[in-house]
mmCIF file of C-alpha atoms in Angstrom:
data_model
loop_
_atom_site.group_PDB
_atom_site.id
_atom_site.type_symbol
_atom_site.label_atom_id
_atom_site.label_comp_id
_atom_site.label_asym_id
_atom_site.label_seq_id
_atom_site.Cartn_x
_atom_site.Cartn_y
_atom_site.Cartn_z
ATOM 1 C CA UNK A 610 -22.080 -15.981 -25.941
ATOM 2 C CA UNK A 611 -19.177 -14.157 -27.378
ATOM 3 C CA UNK A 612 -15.568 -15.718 -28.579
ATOM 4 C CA UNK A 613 -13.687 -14.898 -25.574
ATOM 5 C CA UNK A 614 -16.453 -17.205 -22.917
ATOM 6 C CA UNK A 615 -16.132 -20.168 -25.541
ATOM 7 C CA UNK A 616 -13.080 -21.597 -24.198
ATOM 8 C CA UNK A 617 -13.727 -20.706 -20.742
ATOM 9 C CA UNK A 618 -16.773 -23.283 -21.163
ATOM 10 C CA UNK A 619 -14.359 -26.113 -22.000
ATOM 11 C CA UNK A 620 -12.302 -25.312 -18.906
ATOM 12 C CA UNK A 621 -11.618 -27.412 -15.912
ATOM 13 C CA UNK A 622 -13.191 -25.571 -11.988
ATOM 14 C CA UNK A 623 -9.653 -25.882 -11.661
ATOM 15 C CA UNK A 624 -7.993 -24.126 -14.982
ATOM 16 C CA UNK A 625 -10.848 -21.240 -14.288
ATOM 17 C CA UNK A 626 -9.351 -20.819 -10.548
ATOM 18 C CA UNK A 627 -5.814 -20.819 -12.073
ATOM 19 C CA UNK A 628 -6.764 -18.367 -14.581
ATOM 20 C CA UNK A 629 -8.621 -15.819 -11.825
ATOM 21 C CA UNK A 630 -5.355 -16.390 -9.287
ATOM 22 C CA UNK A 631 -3.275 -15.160 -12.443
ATOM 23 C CA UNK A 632 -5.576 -11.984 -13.271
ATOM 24 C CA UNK A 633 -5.529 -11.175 -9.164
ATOM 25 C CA UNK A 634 -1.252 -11.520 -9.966
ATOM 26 C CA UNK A 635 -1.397 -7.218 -10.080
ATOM 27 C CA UNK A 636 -3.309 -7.134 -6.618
ATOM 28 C CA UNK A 637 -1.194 -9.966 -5.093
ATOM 29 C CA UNK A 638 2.106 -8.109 -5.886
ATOM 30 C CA UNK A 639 0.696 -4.393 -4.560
ATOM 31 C CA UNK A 640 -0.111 -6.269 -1.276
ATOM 32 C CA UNK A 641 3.224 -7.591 -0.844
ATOM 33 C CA UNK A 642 4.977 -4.381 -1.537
ATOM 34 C CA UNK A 643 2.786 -2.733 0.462
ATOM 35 C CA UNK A 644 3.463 -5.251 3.020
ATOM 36 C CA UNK A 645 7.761 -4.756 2.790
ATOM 37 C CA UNK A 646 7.347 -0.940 2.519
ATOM 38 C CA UNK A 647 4.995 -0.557 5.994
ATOM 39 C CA UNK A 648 7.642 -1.122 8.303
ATOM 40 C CA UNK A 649 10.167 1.169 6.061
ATOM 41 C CA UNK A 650 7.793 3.952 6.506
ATOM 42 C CA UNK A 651 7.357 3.658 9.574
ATOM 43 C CA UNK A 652 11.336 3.513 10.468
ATOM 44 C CA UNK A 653 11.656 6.396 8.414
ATOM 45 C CA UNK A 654 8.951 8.542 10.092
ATOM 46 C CA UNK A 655 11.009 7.417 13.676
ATOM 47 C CA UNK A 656 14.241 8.642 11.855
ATOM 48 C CA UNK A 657 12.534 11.796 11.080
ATOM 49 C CA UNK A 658 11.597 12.710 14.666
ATOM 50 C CA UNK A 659 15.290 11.650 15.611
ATOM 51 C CA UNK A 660 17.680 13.693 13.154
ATOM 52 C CA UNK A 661 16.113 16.605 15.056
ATOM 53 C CA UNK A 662 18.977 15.700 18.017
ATOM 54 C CA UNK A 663 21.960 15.114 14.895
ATOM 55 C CA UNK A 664 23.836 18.339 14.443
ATOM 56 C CA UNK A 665 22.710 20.659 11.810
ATOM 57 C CA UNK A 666 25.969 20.209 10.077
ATOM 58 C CA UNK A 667 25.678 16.157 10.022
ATOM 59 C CA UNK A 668 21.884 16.203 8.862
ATOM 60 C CA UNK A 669 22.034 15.728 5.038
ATOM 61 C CA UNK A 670 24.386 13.267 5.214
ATOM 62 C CA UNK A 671 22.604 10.975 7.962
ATOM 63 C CA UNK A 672 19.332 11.873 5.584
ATOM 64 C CA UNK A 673 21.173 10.714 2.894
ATOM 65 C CA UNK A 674 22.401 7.878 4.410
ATOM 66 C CA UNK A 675 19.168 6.586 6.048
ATOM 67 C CA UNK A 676 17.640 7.295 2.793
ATOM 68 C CA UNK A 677 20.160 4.099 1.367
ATOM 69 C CA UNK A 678 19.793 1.686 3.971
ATOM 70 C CA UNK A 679 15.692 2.383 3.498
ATOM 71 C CA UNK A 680 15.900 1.552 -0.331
ATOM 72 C CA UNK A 681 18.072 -0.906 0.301
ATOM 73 C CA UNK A 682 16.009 -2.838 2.539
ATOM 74 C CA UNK A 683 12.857 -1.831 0.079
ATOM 75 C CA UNK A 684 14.982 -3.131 -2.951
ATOM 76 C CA UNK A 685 15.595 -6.636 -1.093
ATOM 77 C CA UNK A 686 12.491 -7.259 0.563
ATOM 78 C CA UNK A 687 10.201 -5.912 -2.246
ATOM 79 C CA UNK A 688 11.464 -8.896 -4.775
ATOM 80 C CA UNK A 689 11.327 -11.449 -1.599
ATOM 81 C CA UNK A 690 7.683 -10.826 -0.360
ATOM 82 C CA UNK A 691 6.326 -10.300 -4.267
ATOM 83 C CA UNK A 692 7.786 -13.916 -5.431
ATOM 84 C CA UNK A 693 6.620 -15.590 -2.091
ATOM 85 C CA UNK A 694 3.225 -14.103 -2.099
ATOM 86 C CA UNK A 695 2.916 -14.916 -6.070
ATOM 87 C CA UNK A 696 3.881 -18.766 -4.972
ATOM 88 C CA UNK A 697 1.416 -18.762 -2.034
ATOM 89 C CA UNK A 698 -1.584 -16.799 -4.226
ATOM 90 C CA UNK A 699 -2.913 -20.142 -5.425
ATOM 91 C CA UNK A 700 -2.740 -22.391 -2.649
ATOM 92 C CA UNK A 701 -5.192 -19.521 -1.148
ATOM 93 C CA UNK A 702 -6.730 -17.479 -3.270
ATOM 94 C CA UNK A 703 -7.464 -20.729 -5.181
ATOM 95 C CA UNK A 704 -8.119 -22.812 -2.231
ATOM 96 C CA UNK A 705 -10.730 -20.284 -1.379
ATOM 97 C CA UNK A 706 -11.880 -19.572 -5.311
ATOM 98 C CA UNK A 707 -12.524 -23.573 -5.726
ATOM 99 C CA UNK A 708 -14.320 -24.443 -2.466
ATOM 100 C CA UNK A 709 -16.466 -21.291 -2.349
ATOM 101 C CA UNK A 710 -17.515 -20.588 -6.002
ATOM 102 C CA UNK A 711 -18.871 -23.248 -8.702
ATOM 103 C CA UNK A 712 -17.373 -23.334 -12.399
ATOM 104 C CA UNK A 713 -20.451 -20.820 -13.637
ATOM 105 C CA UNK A 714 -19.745 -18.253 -11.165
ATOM 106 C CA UNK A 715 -16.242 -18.617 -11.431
ATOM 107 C CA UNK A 716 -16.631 -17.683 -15.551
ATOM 108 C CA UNK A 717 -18.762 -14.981 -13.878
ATOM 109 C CA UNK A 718 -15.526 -13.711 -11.837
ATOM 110 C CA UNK A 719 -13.236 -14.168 -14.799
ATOM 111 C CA UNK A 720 -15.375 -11.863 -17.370
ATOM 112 C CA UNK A 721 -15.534 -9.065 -14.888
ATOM 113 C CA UNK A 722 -11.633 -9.067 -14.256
ATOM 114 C CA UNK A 723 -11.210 -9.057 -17.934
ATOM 115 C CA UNK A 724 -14.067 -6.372 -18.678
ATOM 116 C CA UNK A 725 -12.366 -3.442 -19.949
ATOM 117 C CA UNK A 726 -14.498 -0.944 -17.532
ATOM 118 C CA UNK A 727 -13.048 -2.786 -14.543
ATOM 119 C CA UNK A 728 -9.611 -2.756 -16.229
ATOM 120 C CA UNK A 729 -10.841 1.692 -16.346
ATOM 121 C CA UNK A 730 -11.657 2.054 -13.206
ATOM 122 C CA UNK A 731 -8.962 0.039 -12.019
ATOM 123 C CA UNK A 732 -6.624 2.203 -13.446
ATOM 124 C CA UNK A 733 -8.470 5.572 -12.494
ATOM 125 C CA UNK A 734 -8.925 4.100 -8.373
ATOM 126 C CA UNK A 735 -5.119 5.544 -7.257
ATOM 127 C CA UNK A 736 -6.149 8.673 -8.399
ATOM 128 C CA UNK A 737 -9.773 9.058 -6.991
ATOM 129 C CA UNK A 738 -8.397 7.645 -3.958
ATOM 130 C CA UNK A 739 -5.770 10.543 -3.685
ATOM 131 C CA UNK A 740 -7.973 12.888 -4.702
ATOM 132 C CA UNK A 741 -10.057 12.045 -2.076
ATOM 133 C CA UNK A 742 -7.289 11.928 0.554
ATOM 134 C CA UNK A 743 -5.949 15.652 -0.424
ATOM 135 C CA UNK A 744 -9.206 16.768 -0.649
ATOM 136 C CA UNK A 745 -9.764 15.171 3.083
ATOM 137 C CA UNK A 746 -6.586 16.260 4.671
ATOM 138 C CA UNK A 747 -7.117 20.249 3.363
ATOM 139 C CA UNK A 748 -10.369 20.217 4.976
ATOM 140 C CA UNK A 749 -9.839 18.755 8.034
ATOM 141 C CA UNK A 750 -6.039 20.411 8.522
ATOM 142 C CA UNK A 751 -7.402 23.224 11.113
ATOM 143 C CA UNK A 752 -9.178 20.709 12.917
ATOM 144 C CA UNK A 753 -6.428 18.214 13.171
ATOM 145 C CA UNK A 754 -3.200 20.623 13.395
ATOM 146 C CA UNK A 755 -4.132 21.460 17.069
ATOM 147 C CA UNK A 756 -5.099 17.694 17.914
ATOM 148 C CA UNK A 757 -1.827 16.723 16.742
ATOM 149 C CA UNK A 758 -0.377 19.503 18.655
ATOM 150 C CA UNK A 759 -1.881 18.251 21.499
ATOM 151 C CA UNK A 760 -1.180 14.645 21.203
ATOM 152 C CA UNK A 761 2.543 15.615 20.944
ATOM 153 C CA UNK A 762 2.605 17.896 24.198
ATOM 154 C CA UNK A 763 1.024 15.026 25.859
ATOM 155 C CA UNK A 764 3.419 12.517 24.378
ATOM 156 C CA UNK A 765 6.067 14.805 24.961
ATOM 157 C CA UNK A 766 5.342 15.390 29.333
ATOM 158 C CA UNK A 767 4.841 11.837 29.190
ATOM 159 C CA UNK A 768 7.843 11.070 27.718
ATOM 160 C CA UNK A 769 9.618 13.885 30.260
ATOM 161 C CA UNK A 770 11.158 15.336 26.842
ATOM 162 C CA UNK A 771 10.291 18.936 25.389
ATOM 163 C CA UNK A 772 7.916 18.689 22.558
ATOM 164 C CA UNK A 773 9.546 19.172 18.276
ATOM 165 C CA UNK A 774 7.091 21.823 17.992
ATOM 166 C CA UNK A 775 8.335 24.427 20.625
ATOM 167 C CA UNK A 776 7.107 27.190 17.928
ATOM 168 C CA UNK A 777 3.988 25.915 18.009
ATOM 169 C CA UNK A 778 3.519 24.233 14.820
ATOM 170 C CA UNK A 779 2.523 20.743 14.982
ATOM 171 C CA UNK A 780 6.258 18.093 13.717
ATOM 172 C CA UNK A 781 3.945 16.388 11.328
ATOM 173 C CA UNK A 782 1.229 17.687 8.859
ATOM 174 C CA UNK A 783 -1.957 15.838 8.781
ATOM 175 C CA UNK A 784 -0.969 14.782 5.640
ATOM 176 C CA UNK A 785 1.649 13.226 7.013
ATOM 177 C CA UNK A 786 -0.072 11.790 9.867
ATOM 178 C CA UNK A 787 -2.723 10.560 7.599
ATOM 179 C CA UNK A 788 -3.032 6.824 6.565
ATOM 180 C CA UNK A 789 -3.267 6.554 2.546
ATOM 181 C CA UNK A 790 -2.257 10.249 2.067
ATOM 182 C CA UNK A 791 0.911 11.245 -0.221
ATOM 183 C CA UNK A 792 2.157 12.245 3.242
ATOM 184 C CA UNK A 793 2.153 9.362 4.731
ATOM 185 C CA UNK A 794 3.589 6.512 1.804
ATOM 186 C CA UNK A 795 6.409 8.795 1.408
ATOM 187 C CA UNK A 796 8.746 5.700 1.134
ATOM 188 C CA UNK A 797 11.823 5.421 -0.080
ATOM 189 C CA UNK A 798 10.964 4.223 -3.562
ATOM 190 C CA UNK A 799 12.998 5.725 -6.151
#
């Protein structure tokens, strides 16, 4: 039994639950910023197909203006969803945590949040995951490209409009196209 499990024995089902709802804090926060950035992303991949019809002159500065309104709208609903979600984590994540786990396998849960390989490979995840999305996206580019092509020619005689890629070249790289690719989160976090 080492130091650190000694006072998790004298602690309450309840304290443990408390104590695992504050180690998922990290997790809880990501979630709601990923939930307030979504829609931004998605606006600004909209706007992106749009400014196509803005003059060429009038461009950067309706870029540079959409850009504001997004990280304005990130920068006020970021705080708003992080601080609501944080209040709503324990009433549950703990609800959950207390009627589905008993105080041994909830010590269980705590030492492998605190283990300092989790706390690793925590920290190493976003970057496997990206690796693995560039990786992904260059080999499956030529493949996609011409399906995305498609898709927008389709979209497009639906639509009765004439398709952003009259050259030939697909509007979006796959990488942009692609959920959990660089492409695709570029949000306006700065």
């Amino acid at each position: 039994l080492s130091l650190s499990a000694a006072p998790a024995l004298a602690q309450s089902k309840k304290e443990l639950v408390n104590r695992i709802v504050l180690l998922q804090q990290p997790g809880v926060e990501a979630m709601a910023r990923g939930l307030a950035e979504q829609p931004a992303v998605q606006l600004s991949m909209q706007a992106r197909q749009l400014i196509q019809n803005v003059p060429a002159e009038k461009r950067d500065a309706v870029v540079k203006a959409l850009d504001t309104e997004l990280k304005k709208y990130v920068d006020e609903a970021v705080p708003l969803l992080r601080d609501r979600a944080i209040k709503l984590a324990p009433s549950v994540i703990g609800t959950e945590l207390e009627s589905n786990f008993n105080e041994d396998e909830l010590k269980q849960l705590i030492a492998w949040f605190e283990s300092p390989v989790i706390k690793r490979f925590q920290q190493l995840a976003p970057g496997i995951q990206s690796n693995l999305s560039d990786k992904l996206v260059n080999e499956t580019r030529t493949q996609i490209e011409p399906k995305l092509s498609a898709l927008e020619a389709a979209m497009a005689k639906q639509l009765g409009v004439t398709p952003a890629n009259a050259a030939g070249a697909p509007a979006s790289a796959p990488a942009a196209a692609m959920p959990g690719t660089r492409g695709a989160s570029d949000s306006p976090r700065k």
